[in-house]
Structures are given as C-alpha cells and as structure tokens.
Amino acid sequence: MRTSQLYISTLKEAPSEAELISHKLMLRAGLIKKLGSGLYTWMPLGLKVLRKVEAIVRDEMNKAGAQELLMPAVQPAELWQETGRWDLFGPQMLKITDRHDRNFCFGPTHEEVITDIARTELRSYKQLPANFYQIQVKFRDEIRPRFGVMRAREFTMKDAYSFDASFEGLQVTYGKMHQAYSNVFTRLGLKFRAVAADSGAIGGDGSHEFHVLADAGEDLLAYCPDSDFAANVELAEALAPTAPRAAPTEALRDVDTPKQTTCEDVAKLMEIGIEKTVKLIALVAGDGRFVIALIRGDHSLNEVKLSKVDGIGEFRFATDEEIRAKFNCPPGFLGPVGIAADIQVIADRTVAAMSDFVVGANKPKLHIAGVNWGRDLPEPHVVADIRNVVAGDPSPDGKGSIELCRGIEVGHIFQLRTKYSAAMNCLFVNENNQQEPMEMGCYGIGVSRIVAAAIEQNYDQRGIIFTPALAPFAVAVVAVGYHKSEAVKAAADKMYAELVAAGVDVLLDDRNERPGVMFADMELIGIPHRVTIGDKVLADGQVEYVARAGGEMQKIALGEAVAFVQQQLA
Amino acid sequence: MRTSQLYISTLKEAPSEAELISHKLMLRAGLIKKLGSGLYTWMPLGLKVLRKVEAIVRDEMNKAGAQELLMPAVQPAELWQETGRWDLFGPQMLKITDRHDRNFCFGPTHEEVITDIARTELRSYKQLPANFYQIQVKFRDEIRPRFGVMRAREFTMKDAYSFDASFEGLQVTYGKMHQAYSNVFTRLGLKFRAVAADSGAIGGDGSHEFHVLADAGEDLLAYCPDSDFAANVELAEALAPTAPRAAPTEALRDVDTPKQTTCEDVAKLMEIGIEKTVKLIALVAGDGRFVIALIRGDHSLNEVKLSKVDGIGEFRFATDEEIRAKFNCPPGFLGPVGIAADIQVIADRTVAAMSDFVVGANKPKLHIAGVNWGRDLPEPHVVADIRNVVAGDPSPDGKGSIELCRGIEVGHIFQLRTKYSAAMNCLFVNENNQQEPMEMGCYGIGVSRIVAAAIEQNYDQRGIIFTPALAPFAVAVVAVGYHKSEAVKAAADKMYAELVAAGVDVLLDDRNERPGVMFADMELIGIPHRVTIGDKVLADGQVEYVARAGGEMQKIALGEAVAFVQQQLA
C-alpha cells in the first residue's frame, strides 16, 4: 500500500485527557479516534493492527477445535432473568427498551445466549464436547471509561464457551484453551504470563488470567523468570523457610522506643535489619473472636490468604478501642508476649521460623528484643502463609526465585462447571440415558485491549514499536523526493513492486513531505523495518536501512535491498 | 474440514413461522438460529457463508480505493441532533440511555459519525477525495421483523462514505462505487440489476439500487435482457410510440354499455382488443385545478411520473362528488369528448398516438367508439409519459424490449451532495483558499441479506444450491461406511488430504450416519460438488461424482478423482 492511498493522520501532541502511554500513542499515531466517552473509531491504520490480532486469535481457536459463530449483540432480558443476572450484573450492563417496550441489553458477555443455543442444539453425550467462539463487539457501561481502548465501553472481544459431558472433559478442554491462549500471545510476540486467579463475577471453579507484562498494568503479579510459575500477588504462595528455626542466642531485653511505632523506625533506632522485627495485626475474625496475626516487619499482610485460615473468614481489623481494651496499650507497641491466653495467635510461616526477634512490649514507648518462641511465649496456635510474596522469595514450584511485575489482563479463562447449565436447564443425555447439566467453560480475550497492552510493552520516545505480528506493515519504504526526483521515484516504485510481489506487507511513503516528517510518522506508527531511498545515497547505488527497534542505520546496495529486507523479516 | 469437527444441525421441517424459501432453508440447513424477534445467531456453517460475502465485498471496496475503518455501533444523540435526524429517523432507531442518563442509539447507519470524523480529519482539497467503509453490525427496530435475515433487526452491513471537493468528483467516485458493486454481485455469481431509484429517506441527489433477481423480491423491476437497462417500475420510462398516429377510419358511434364500467368489460362486450380503449382518471392537481389523465385501457397510471408533470405535483384523485359535479355522470362512463374547456387533459404518450379508440360517453351506460384526436376532441393539452411500463415495451436505451421481474434490494448507493456536510459544518478549504462543504456519497450493501437473497435465487426441492463463491465448502466428500470399512476410511482420508493439499475447500462427511442422511444434508446445505466413496464402487476402483446444480451421477476412477474435482472447480 502507498501512503497516498492510506489515510494517515499523526499528531505531534496527544490530547491532554490521555494519561496512559498507549492511549497517547494510539491517538498520536491515528490508530483510533474518539467518538464519545469510551467509544472509539478504529481508523484504517489501527484497524489493520486490530485485524492482525483477530486473525491470530481466530487461527488458534480453530486449531484448538473451537468453532466460530456470531451471536447477536442485542440480547433479550428473559435469558438473563433465567440466571438472575438481569438484576445482578449491575449498571455495567447497557439495558435497552425496543419499540414494543420489550427489554434487551447490549451484550456485555454471552453465557446466557450460548447456553440457550446449547440446550436446544446439544442433546446427547455423543455431541460433546463442543466449543463455540465469536469475535464480536461488546459493551460494558464503565462508570469512568478511560485509558482509550484499554478500558473502553464498546470493545472487541473473543469469547468462547465450551460444553463437556464431565468435569474431566472440561479440564481437558480447559487445558487446550490454556495452550491456545499461550500460543496466541506467543505468536503476537508479547511478554505475558498466565496466572491463577480468583474467578470473580463470572463464577465457577478455577480460572486463569493472561497478563501482558507492562508497567502500566493494574495488577501486581509474582512470577518466576526461570519457570512458568506466575500468580496474582494475592494468590502467590510464600513458602515456609526451609532452614530450621535457629536456637536462641539473646536474652530478652527492653528497648526504649519513645517515638518509634513502626518496625522500620524501631529497626533504624536499634541499628538492626528490619527482618529482625515482627509486627502484630489485631483483628476480629468472621466468627467474632479477637485474633492477632504476626508478620515480619518488612512483609505485608495478604488478606485473601488470612481469610482462608480456619475460622477467620470475613474478618475485620480491630478498632483502637478494642485493641486498648485487650492490651491496655496503644497501637504501635503491641506484641505477642504475655497476652491473654484466649487470644488466638496466627504466625506467618516466616515469623514462626524466626528467633531473637523484636516485638512491641504491650507498654507505651517500649519494645522488647531477643524474643524467642517456646522460651518467651508459647508456640503460635496457627502457622500459615498469610503474607504477600516479595521479590527474591523462592518460587513455589521450586525452580528459582520470585520476581514482581505489573500486568495488563488481556485474557481470562474460567471453569464455569454447571453454574449456567443448571440454572438454564442445559442438559444432555449421558451414556446411561440419564439427563445431566453440561460442564461449561468460558474463555475471553480482549482483542482490542491487546493492541493497547502491546504498545504499553513496546514503545520508546519516538513512538510505538510494533512486534512483527502486530505491525500494520512489515516494512516502510520512505521515498525522499518522490515527487521531485525521477531516480527516486523509479527506484522506490521498483522496490515497492518487488516487495509486494515477494508477499511482503510494505508501505511506500510517497507523500510530498519533508524527510523528517516521513521518518517521524513511520517511527510513531511503529513499522519494524524502514528503507529510505533518497537522491544522495542513490547516486552511490545505495539505500539506507534501519530497524525500528534500534541499531545503526546501514547502507545497502540498491540491487540487494529486497533480499536484505526479506532476510530481516525471516 | 470434517463434519466430525463442524457443528452441522439440519432439520427436516422448518419452523412454521418461516414464510420465505430462504428463511426456511437457512433454518433447516442450520445456517442461522433465532434468538429473538429479528435477532439471529449465525451458526458455524452460516458464518462461513457470511464471511465469504464479506471477503468479496472487502476486496472490491479496497480495489475501488475505499479504506476500511470501524466506527462504534453505539452513537451519541448529539451528532444526530445536528442533522435533525434524532427526531426524524423514527421508531426504527433503537434509542439507548446510558448509566449517566445520556442518550445514544444503536447505529442504524453512520452518516453523522463519519461526517464528524471527516470534519476534523479532512481540512484541505489536497486530502480529497476520501472514501471510508466498514463492515459492521447495524440495528433497525423494524415494527414487524420477518423473513429471517432478509429483514432482521440486527444485521451486517457494509457502509461506505465518500468525500469529494466537487460534484464532478463525487460523480467519479460514485461511478467507481457503482462498478465495485457490479463486481461484487458478479463475483458472487448472482443475477442482479442496478436500477435507478428514488433516494428516499437518506436524501440527496441520484441513487441506484442493486437488486438480486428473485420471485420473492418486494420490488417490481423493468429491465432489458439485451442491455444494462434496469429501473424500478416506478421510474422506468415508457417511450412514445415511434409510428405516427394513424388517420381516422371509423365514424364516431355510441355503444350501449349497460353494465360495463371497465375497459376490460367494454372491450369484451365489443369483441375488440382492450388496447383500443382509453380510461379516464380524474384528479385534483397540487395547484387545485381539476385535471384528467388518459391511459390506454390495458395500462396503469404511474403516479410518480404524473406528479412530475408541470403543475400536477402532489395531486389527489377526485372524489365521486367532484366527478359528478364536473361530468354530471357517474364514474365508469367518463370520457374526454365534449368536456368543459377549463379541464386540463393530460394524455399518456401511447394514448396521444391512438386513433379510432373507445372512451366513456359521459352519459350513464354509454361509451363511444371511433374517437379521434383533432376530429372529435381537441388535441390533448399535455402529452407525457404517465404510465407504468409493461413487458414488451421498447427499452428506453433502444436496445431491445423490456421485461419485468421482481428484485431483492441488496445494495443502495446515493449521491448525498452536501446534505450532511452542510448541516454538520463539514468543510474543506478549496484551491482558492475558501471553505466549502464536502460533496458526499454513501454506499450500502446488506451483507447478511445477500445470503438470503442468493438462496431465493438458487434452490430446489432438496435445498440450497450455493454458487461457488458463496458455498461454505466447494466439495463434499461423503464417506459411506467410514466407521465400518477400512477401505472407505483409507480412500476418504487420502482424497481429503490430497484435496486440502491442493487448496480445495473440502468437507469430509465422516459421520456415522445412513447414506441417505448424509446425501440429504450435503444437498440441503448446498455444497456445489459431491464425491461419494462407498464399498461397492470402491471395489471397482471407482468413486461417484454429482454436481449439486444438476446432471447425472458419474463414476470416476479413484486415482483420477482429485484431478476430476479440480477440473469441475476450474
């Protein structure tokens, strides 16, 4: 394609409302254009990128045995009433009333519609498993749409739904989809992680999120660079220290801490490492008991993990009044030594393995050091993993150390089990001629969000750096002086024709613009390879090549340029 | 693909609500599935057909220089208020209120959105012409959705919008799009006609409809089999007879017509051809005058044409009272002889060329025969084309005779001129540095409707007969006894692999079904070519071939079958 035939509209400055890098760059590069709050037009250049994502997603879904269909965007309320989600889904659902006053929504997801299809189409175990997907525009009425297509209201999603005759079957299907998702993000050239996740509002058992790693991500992830391990920090296990607890070496002693109410300040005052300190968190468990949790001074409490400890459940933090009543001491100087016997002590695994540690003395302005389990206080009632992992922790799979990073969720797969099939009477006849609800899974990819996430992961001060799989064009041929120099025009047209003939997706920049403008545009829109044809080098029988991702400009003999470009693409 | 991997669900009987052949066959073949009134899921097999249409449309749009983008389906009310269409569009527009009580619609069309894009993106004549298109789901809240995807509420449309600097430029663009549309329907293998049309609600000057010819069509078309001429009957010109009016040969005489009030009955009574009779239509013109129109007995009045006669405008038919007051005679016996001089007489071109004709006598139960212009009554005040064409009329392009047929509108192109650009301030700076509104065109194709229209044109009692371009698969290989006979399985797998390797879009029917079921399914879903592999013929080293469109079953040597199939496809 030629720039004279492709509408390119770049901006020097992004609109001030754009906060995220990807949002700014997509607007500046003219990939998208805002129509309204959370509503974006995909301009020709942006649509080319979106379609590349779609094509890879489609190909991997087909390879995984899923079949593409296309359900209506507008869905009748009656189906959502069968599962109760008409009322439960909340204001993100865009509700619509038609001319006959019947209720519909602009589908935010399609579990109800596909289950309605399955319950009439699939009757026998012989028809299972079945897996249907679509690539379609969805609408979620976000209260505060922002970040461009990263959190738009109308967006393109690939949603797949599987139906199996057994839980074992579902797990096989789920595994195939997990692999297909990995293939998609690998082919897109993105750094990503599949992480175990809570299944949240969609419901069911077991789910994984797929995150593109990028600093702008809303989620904090723990992963192991040496293995496949990855998890949302909320769910990543902190292993118990492998070394046994050291024997006591210090005597118990008071430490005056007149103003030191945090472990950090106490450690500073004492000139010791913060990892020698322990903090106490007082809370009221779901069953009403007063409980204390002990965490090493430099660690943070993981509320999800704590809530899973027997009897804790939906706990709350104790109030200042409750703390003063139990300890007769203000917060900031609390410790587990000498407390009432009815207070349950939950020690994090790390704390349980410590010796000679520092805690509050349960007296104002005082801490105690040289504290040891068994000698100075009873062993903890419960030892559990209740902290967030930190960088350097051993990976739970035993294959290295954990690192932390931020991720953008671009995919989510769920084992729904029978949540929808049972509610909607989506039954099949099994081999024993009995009816059972189908075992369902659902599998989403944020197709339009991927484009933004990819940019968050790949950009520099000059603009987007698209991976080859996502780039709107593989190669830009910039013809400097196309409208002034016969030689440039002839060489550019010839190279363009040869690259097209070789099946290369090439953009010939034949605009009558200054070279700086053309270079800046090709860099901003992120085309991976650039060949420049200008009179000066052409006089020496050469053209210039540079890769968008970096590296020096190289001069290439004109006659070898096409072969050279093909090598770069290979 | 194999049927074991493709969800195929055929029905012996279509649901009773389906009236049209295409609706019945699409449901029976499992191409679509109803979700709600005017809402259909495209099932995997149907989606394959829909995508084939999309691909051809996309390719021809790109070749015509249009650029694909993707606008949001949900559109803000404010844009529609700028053109006044928020109120004017009527109840077909599905209006939506979001969580912040702002007004939107599910786009029924995108003139406002694209004009909003153009007015900010396109500023100079140097950027024109520009032509943008999208293939997208639209929603029109039909009061009575029916005929399946032929008149669904949610449907897939290709809509293109062009922007030119001058009317001449618009006409060039319009011509290119006209050609692109012809290419699309030609490639789809459909019998179609482009007909001049009134532009209707979209507005502007000049438009053509593209119709797929089929008995089920809602529009009556006039076309010339020997040329490109085609028009909606309302707009097709009836040429004046080329032969001069014959000289009178009969004397004026009364004919008793006691019960004969129609030309047909009068001609029957007189034992003459109805083409010797003339009927009188009394009307009140837009300017209030009493006027009579004369049409040959076997012709019908074309109200659109009549309204274009000078001074007629928005006329109405005269009431019985008005007629009696002017003629002192009941309707059924009216004629142009001896009427008041202030009554304007508009004669159809055919009538003006008649001699010795029969008309009402303006007396009850009486007609007069042997009537001649000039001799028995003054020459008509106006001679004009005011009738509908009939089969056998000469084609207005002078290249043959007109025939009539019914058509299904699948495309519509409009010269909008500046209707939207002026209303929305979509201006460009011309070569003289002055601002002007852009000259716009818009161009729609009913992508999903095409599938239904194609079926209306191509079916038989066994089901759909897809044209090669539309068929979900080019070839069906039916393996009879695939699960019982090693020989059949081996031969079928080998042929399947060879056809796939040769790039043929083949469906291997490897189901464990009776041959009759498999044949009926392959015929119902309309696959153009079928190869059958069964033990009996395989024992003779042969397979059977039959074309869906008709023809005898042929036996082909197994070793030559792949080459034979490729020949059929070529």
PDB file of N, CA and C in Angstrom, chain A residues 347-406:
ATOM      1  N   ALA A 347       0.696 -17.018  63.262  1.00  0.00           N
ATOM      2  CA  ALA A 347       2.008 -16.531  62.823  1.00  0.00           C
ATOM      3  C   ALA A 347       2.225 -16.891  61.367  1.00  0.00           C
ATOM      4  N   ASP A 348       2.709 -15.907  60.642  1.00  0.00           N
ATOM      5  CA  ASP A 348       3.111 -16.225  59.274  1.00  0.00           C
ATOM      6  C   ASP A 348       4.242 -17.243  59.324  1.00  0.00           C
ATOM      7  N   ARG A 349       4.338 -18.056  58.252  1.00  0.00           N
ATOM      8  CA  ARG A 349       5.376 -19.100  58.213  1.00  0.00           C
ATOM      9  C   ARG A 349       6.769 -18.522  58.497  1.00  0.00           C
ATOM     10  N   THR A 350       7.032 -17.347  57.960  1.00  0.00           N
ATOM     11  CA  THR A 350       8.355 -16.745  58.155  1.00  0.00           C
ATOM     12  C   THR A 350       8.573 -16.406  59.624  1.00  0.00           C
ATOM     13  N   VAL A 351       7.546 -15.825  60.238  1.00  0.00           N
ATOM     14  CA  VAL A 351       7.659 -15.417  61.642  1.00  0.00           C
ATOM     15  C   VAL A 351       7.865 -16.647  62.534  1.00  0.00           C
ATOM     16  N   ALA A 352       7.156 -17.730  62.193  1.00  0.00           N
ATOM     17  CA  ALA A 352       7.253 -18.950  63.009  1.00  0.00           C
ATOM     18  C   ALA A 352       8.669 -19.508  62.995  1.00  0.00           C
ATOM     19  N   ALA A 353       9.447 -19.159  61.959  1.00  0.00           N
ATOM     20  CA  ALA A 353      10.815 -19.693  61.846  1.00  0.00           C
ATOM     21  C   ALA A 353      11.856 -18.730  62.399  1.00  0.00           C
ATOM     22  N   MET A 354      11.417 -17.597  62.970  1.00  0.00           N
ATOM     23  CA  MET A 354      12.378 -16.599  63.456  1.00  0.00           C
ATOM     24  C   MET A 354      12.806 -16.890  64.895  1.00  0.00           C
ATOM     25  N   SER A 355      13.982 -16.372  65.256  1.00  0.00           N
ATOM     26  CA  SER A 355      14.441 -16.402  66.652  1.00  0.00           C
ATOM     27  C   SER A 355      15.103 -15.057  66.950  1.00  0.00           C
ATOM     28  N   ASP A 356      15.244 -14.755  68.235  1.00  0.00           N
ATOM     29  CA  ASP A 356      15.888 -13.491  68.654  1.00  0.00           C
ATOM     30  C   ASP A 356      15.262 -12.278  67.956  1.00  0.00           C
ATOM     31  N   PHE A 357      13.922 -12.233  67.897  1.00  0.00           N
ATOM     32  CA  PHE A 357      13.285 -11.125  67.148  1.00  0.00           C
ATOM     33  C   PHE A 357      12.783 -10.037  68.096  1.00  0.00           C
ATOM     34  N   VAL A 358      12.356  -8.906  67.474  1.00  0.00           N
ATOM     35  CA  VAL A 358      11.935  -7.714  68.206  1.00  0.00           C
ATOM     36  C   VAL A 358      10.440  -7.519  68.007  1.00  0.00           C
ATOM     37  N   VAL A 359       9.718  -7.280  69.107  1.00  0.00           N
ATOM     38  CA  VAL A 359       8.278  -7.005  69.014  1.00  0.00           C
ATOM     39  C   VAL A 359       7.929  -5.898  69.999  1.00  0.00           C
ATOM     40  N   GLY A 360       6.714  -5.382  69.923  1.00  0.00           N
ATOM     41  CA  GLY A 360       6.244  -4.420  70.906  1.00  0.00           C
ATOM     42  C   GLY A 360       6.120  -5.091  72.267  1.00  0.00           C
ATOM     43  N   ALA A 361       6.200  -4.253  73.319  1.00  0.00           N
ATOM     44  CA  ALA A 361       6.211  -4.805  74.679  1.00  0.00           C
ATOM     45  C   ALA A 361       4.845  -4.755  75.340  1.00  0.00           C
ATOM     46  N   ASN A 362       3.824  -4.265  74.586  1.00  0.00           N
ATOM     47  CA  ASN A 362       2.490  -4.051  75.146  1.00  0.00           C
ATOM     48  C   ASN A 362       2.528  -3.010  76.277  1.00  0.00           C
ATOM     49  N   LYS A 363       3.523  -2.162  76.246  1.00  0.00           N
ATOM     50  CA  LYS A 363       3.599  -0.989  77.119  1.00  0.00           C
ATOM     51  C   LYS A 363       3.957   0.190  76.241  1.00  0.00           C
ATOM     52  N   PRO A 364       3.382   1.352  76.517  1.00  0.00           N
ATOM     53  CA  PRO A 364       3.692   2.519  75.688  1.00  0.00           C
ATOM     54  C   PRO A 364       5.191   2.796  75.656  1.00  0.00           C
ATOM     55  N   LYS A 365       5.686   3.175  74.465  1.00  0.00           N
ATOM     56  CA  LYS A 365       7.068   3.599  74.271  1.00  0.00           C
ATOM     57  C   LYS A 365       8.091   2.513  74.612  1.00  0.00           C
ATOM     58  N   LEU A 366       7.678   1.244  74.481  1.00  0.00           N
ATOM     59  CA  LEU A 366       8.618   0.170  74.795  1.00  0.00           C
ATOM     60  C   LEU A 366       8.482  -0.995  73.802  1.00  0.00           C
ATOM     61  N   HIS A 367       9.597  -1.518  73.344  1.00  0.00           N
ATOM     62  CA  HIS A 367       9.628  -2.766  72.596  1.00  0.00           C
ATOM     63  C   HIS A 367      10.492  -3.751  73.368  1.00  0.00           C
ATOM     64  N   ILE A 368      10.443  -5.010  72.983  1.00  0.00           N
ATOM     65  CA  ILE A 368      11.355  -5.991  73.591  1.00  0.00           C
ATOM     66  C   ILE A 368      12.104  -6.721  72.476  1.00  0.00           C
ATOM     67  N   ALA A 369      13.373  -7.015  72.754  1.00  0.00           N
ATOM     68  CA  ALA A 369      14.232  -7.683  71.770  1.00  0.00           C
ATOM     69  C   ALA A 369      14.657  -9.040  72.326  1.00  0.00           C
ATOM     70  N   GLY A 370      15.231  -9.861  71.478  1.00  0.00           N
ATOM     71  CA  GLY A 370      15.698 -11.186  71.896  1.00  0.00           C
ATOM     72  C   GLY A 370      14.550 -12.130  72.198  1.00  0.00           C
ATOM     73  N   VAL A 371      13.427 -11.928  71.515  1.00  0.00           N
ATOM     74  CA  VAL A 371      12.243 -12.750  71.762  1.00  0.00           C
ATOM     75  C   VAL A 371      12.388 -14.093  71.045  1.00  0.00           C
ATOM     76  N   ASN A 372      12.019 -15.171  71.732  1.00  0.00           N
ATOM     77  CA  ASN A 372      12.106 -16.498  71.130  1.00  0.00           C
ATOM     78  C   ASN A 372      10.877 -17.324  71.465  1.00  0.00           C
ATOM     79  N   TRP A 373      10.373 -18.008  70.416  1.00  0.00           N
ATOM     80  CA  TRP A 373       9.231 -18.917  70.559  1.00  0.00           C
ATOM     81  C   TRP A 373       9.557 -20.014  71.576  1.00  0.00           C
ATOM     82  N   GLY A 374       8.581 -20.424  72.350  1.00  0.00           N
ATOM     83  CA  GLY A 374       8.777 -21.532  73.284  1.00  0.00           C
ATOM     84  C   GLY A 374       9.393 -21.057  74.600  1.00  0.00           C
ATOM     85  N   ARG A 375      10.378 -20.177  74.517  1.00  0.00           N
ATOM     86  CA  ARG A 375      11.053 -19.705  75.726  1.00  0.00           C
ATOM     87  C   ARG A 375      10.291 -18.521  76.324  1.00  0.00           C
ATOM     88  N   ASP A 376       9.952 -17.513  75.472  1.00  0.00           N
ATOM     89  CA  ASP A 376       9.373 -16.262  75.965  1.00  0.00           C
ATOM     90  C   ASP A 376       7.855 -16.199  75.750  1.00  0.00           C
ATOM     91  N   LEU A 377       7.380 -17.025  74.883  1.00  0.00           N
ATOM     92  CA  LEU A 377       5.934 -17.080  74.604  1.00  0.00           C
ATOM     93  C   LEU A 377       5.635 -18.445  74.010  1.00  0.00           C
ATOM     94  N   PRO A 378       4.371 -18.881  74.111  1.00  0.00           N
ATOM     95  CA  PRO A 378       4.053 -20.214  73.592  1.00  0.00           C
ATOM     96  C   PRO A 378       4.233 -20.261  72.068  1.00  0.00           C
ATOM     97  N   GLU A 379       4.403 -21.481  71.558  1.00  0.00           N
ATOM     98  CA  GLU A 379       4.386 -21.633  70.095  1.00  0.00           C
ATOM     99  C   GLU A 379       3.066 -21.075  69.560  1.00  0.00           C
ATOM    100  N   PRO A 380       3.050 -20.519  68.345  1.00  0.00           N
ATOM    101  CA  PRO A 380       1.801 -19.944  67.807  1.00  0.00           C
ATOM    102  C   PRO A 380       0.723 -21.010  67.664  1.00  0.00           C
ATOM    103  N   HIS A 381      -0.535 -20.575  67.852  1.00  0.00           N
ATOM    104  CA  HIS A 381      -1.656 -21.524  67.683  1.00  0.00           C
ATOM    105  C   HIS A 381      -1.751 -22.018  66.247  1.00  0.00           C
ATOM    106  N   VAL A 382      -1.514 -21.088  65.331  1.00  0.00           N
ATOM    107  CA  VAL A 382      -1.615 -21.437  63.908  1.00  0.00           C
ATOM    108  C   VAL A 382      -0.398 -20.869  63.190  1.00  0.00           C
ATOM    109  N   VAL A 383       0.220 -21.695  62.357  1.00  0.00           N
ATOM    110  CA  VAL A 383       1.266 -21.192  61.456  1.00  0.00           C
ATOM    111  C   VAL A 383       0.723 -21.326  60.040  1.00  0.00           C
ATOM    112  N   ALA A 384       0.728 -20.209  59.309  1.00  0.00           N
ATOM    113  CA  ALA A 384       0.122 -20.245  57.971  1.00  0.00           C
ATOM    114  C   ALA A 384       0.805 -19.232  57.060  1.00  0.00           C
ATOM    115  N   ASP A 385       0.572 -19.421  55.769  1.00  0.00           N
ATOM    116  CA  ASP A 385       1.062 -18.440  54.793  1.00  0.00           C
ATOM    117  C   ASP A 385       0.038 -17.307  54.735  1.00  0.00           C
ATOM    118  N   ILE A 386       0.360 -16.176  55.351  1.00  0.00           N
ATOM    119  CA  ILE A 386      -0.612 -15.063  55.391  1.00  0.00           C
ATOM    120  C   ILE A 386       0.009 -13.747  54.912  1.00  0.00           C
ATOM    121  N   ARG A 387       1.171 -13.849  54.243  1.00  0.00           N
ATOM    122  CA  ARG A 387       1.785 -12.603  53.765  1.00  0.00           C
ATOM    123  C   ARG A 387       1.837 -12.593  52.251  1.00  0.00           C
ATOM    124  N   ASN A 388       2.069 -11.391  51.702  1.00  0.00           N
ATOM    125  CA  ASN A 388       2.325 -11.282  50.271  1.00  0.00           C
ATOM    126  C   ASN A 388       3.757 -11.690  49.988  1.00  0.00           C
ATOM    127  N   VAL A 389       3.927 -12.355  48.832  1.00  0.00           N
ATOM    128  CA  VAL A 389       5.297 -12.683  48.444  1.00  0.00           C
ATOM    129  C   VAL A 389       6.047 -11.399  48.103  1.00  0.00           C
ATOM    130  N   VAL A 390       7.356 -11.482  48.211  1.00  0.00           N
ATOM    131  CA  VAL A 390       8.196 -10.353  47.793  1.00  0.00           C
ATOM    132  C   VAL A 390       9.245 -10.872  46.822  1.00  0.00           C
ATOM    133  N   ALA A 391       9.831  -9.958  46.077  1.00  0.00           N
ATOM    134  CA  ALA A 391      10.882 -10.335  45.130  1.00  0.00           C
ATOM    135  C   ALA A 391      11.988 -11.058  45.881  1.00  0.00           C
ATOM    136  N   GLY A 392      12.458 -12.151  45.313  1.00  0.00           N
ATOM    137  CA  GLY A 392      13.522 -12.911  45.949  1.00  0.00           C
ATOM    138  C   GLY A 392      13.016 -14.121  46.709  1.00  0.00           C
ATOM    139  N   ASP A 393      11.730 -14.154  47.021  1.00  0.00           N
ATOM    140  CA  ASP A 393      11.155 -15.345  47.647  1.00  0.00           C
ATOM    141  C   ASP A 393      11.344 -16.530  46.712  1.00  0.00           C
ATOM    142  N   PRO A 394      11.502 -17.728  47.290  1.00  0.00           N
ATOM    143  CA  PRO A 394      11.611 -18.884  46.392  1.00  0.00           C
ATOM    144  C   PRO A 394      10.292 -19.110  45.649  1.00  0.00           C
ATOM    145  N   SER A 395      10.421 -19.496  44.402  1.00  0.00           N
ATOM    146  CA  SER A 395       9.220 -19.779  43.619  1.00  0.00           C
ATOM    147  C   SER A 395       8.539 -21.028  44.176  1.00  0.00           C
ATOM    148  N   PRO A 396       7.231 -21.029  44.286  1.00  0.00           N
ATOM    149  CA  PRO A 396       6.521 -22.196  44.841  1.00  0.00           C
ATOM    150  C   PRO A 396       6.766 -23.478  44.058  1.00  0.00           C
ATOM    151  N   ASP A 397       7.157 -23.362  42.788  1.00  0.00           N
ATOM    152  CA  ASP A 397       7.407 -24.580  42.022  1.00  0.00           C
ATOM    153  C   ASP A 397       8.844 -25.072  42.209  1.00  0.00           C
ATOM    154  N   GLY A 398       9.597 -24.393  43.093  1.00  0.00           N
ATOM    155  CA  GLY A 398      10.942 -24.851  43.410  1.00  0.00           C
ATOM    156  C   GLY A 398      11.964 -24.620  42.316  1.00  0.00           C
ATOM    157  N   LYS A 399      11.642 -23.769  41.360  1.00  0.00           N
ATOM    158  CA  LYS A 399      12.524 -23.640  40.192  1.00  0.00           C
ATOM    159  C   LYS A 399      13.257 -22.304  40.113  1.00  0.00           C
ATOM    160  N   GLY A 400      13.333 -21.579  41.217  1.00  0.00           N
ATOM    161  CA  GLY A 400      14.043 -20.300  41.159  1.00  0.00           C
ATOM    162  C   GLY A 400      13.431 -19.316  42.136  1.00  0.00           C
ATOM    163  N   SER A 401      13.677 -18.037  41.883  1.00  0.00           N
ATOM    164  CA  SER A 401      13.167 -17.005  42.785  1.00  0.00           C
ATOM    165  C   SER A 401      12.050 -16.213  42.130  1.00  0.00           C
ATOM    166  N   ILE A 402      11.212 -15.680  42.992  1.00  0.00           N
ATOM    167  CA  ILE A 402      10.087 -14.879  42.509  1.00  0.00           C
ATOM    168  C   ILE A 402      10.546 -13.478  42.162  1.00  0.00           C
ATOM    169  N   GLU A 403       9.987 -12.950  41.077  1.00  0.00           N
ATOM    170  CA  GLU A 403      10.100 -11.519  40.816  1.00  0.00           C
ATOM    171  C   GLU A 403       8.701 -10.948  40.720  1.00  0.00           C
ATOM    172  N   LEU A 404       8.604  -9.652  40.893  1.00  0.00           N
ATOM    173  CA  LEU A 404       7.291  -8.998  40.805  1.00  0.00           C
ATOM    174  C   LEU A 404       7.228  -8.135  39.556  1.00  0.00           C
ATOM    175  N   CYS A 405       6.060  -8.032  39.004  1.00  0.00           N
ATOM    176  CA  CYS A 405       5.876  -7.133  37.862  1.00  0.00           C
ATOM    177  C   CYS A 405       4.410  -6.758  37.795  1.00  0.00           C
ATOM    178  N   ARG A 406       4.118  -5.787  36.941  1.00  0.00           N
ATOM    179  CA  ARG A 406       2.726  -5.402  36.748  1.00  0.00           C
ATOM    180  C   ARG A 406       2.229  -5.990  35.436  1.00  0.00           C
TER     181      ARG A 406
END
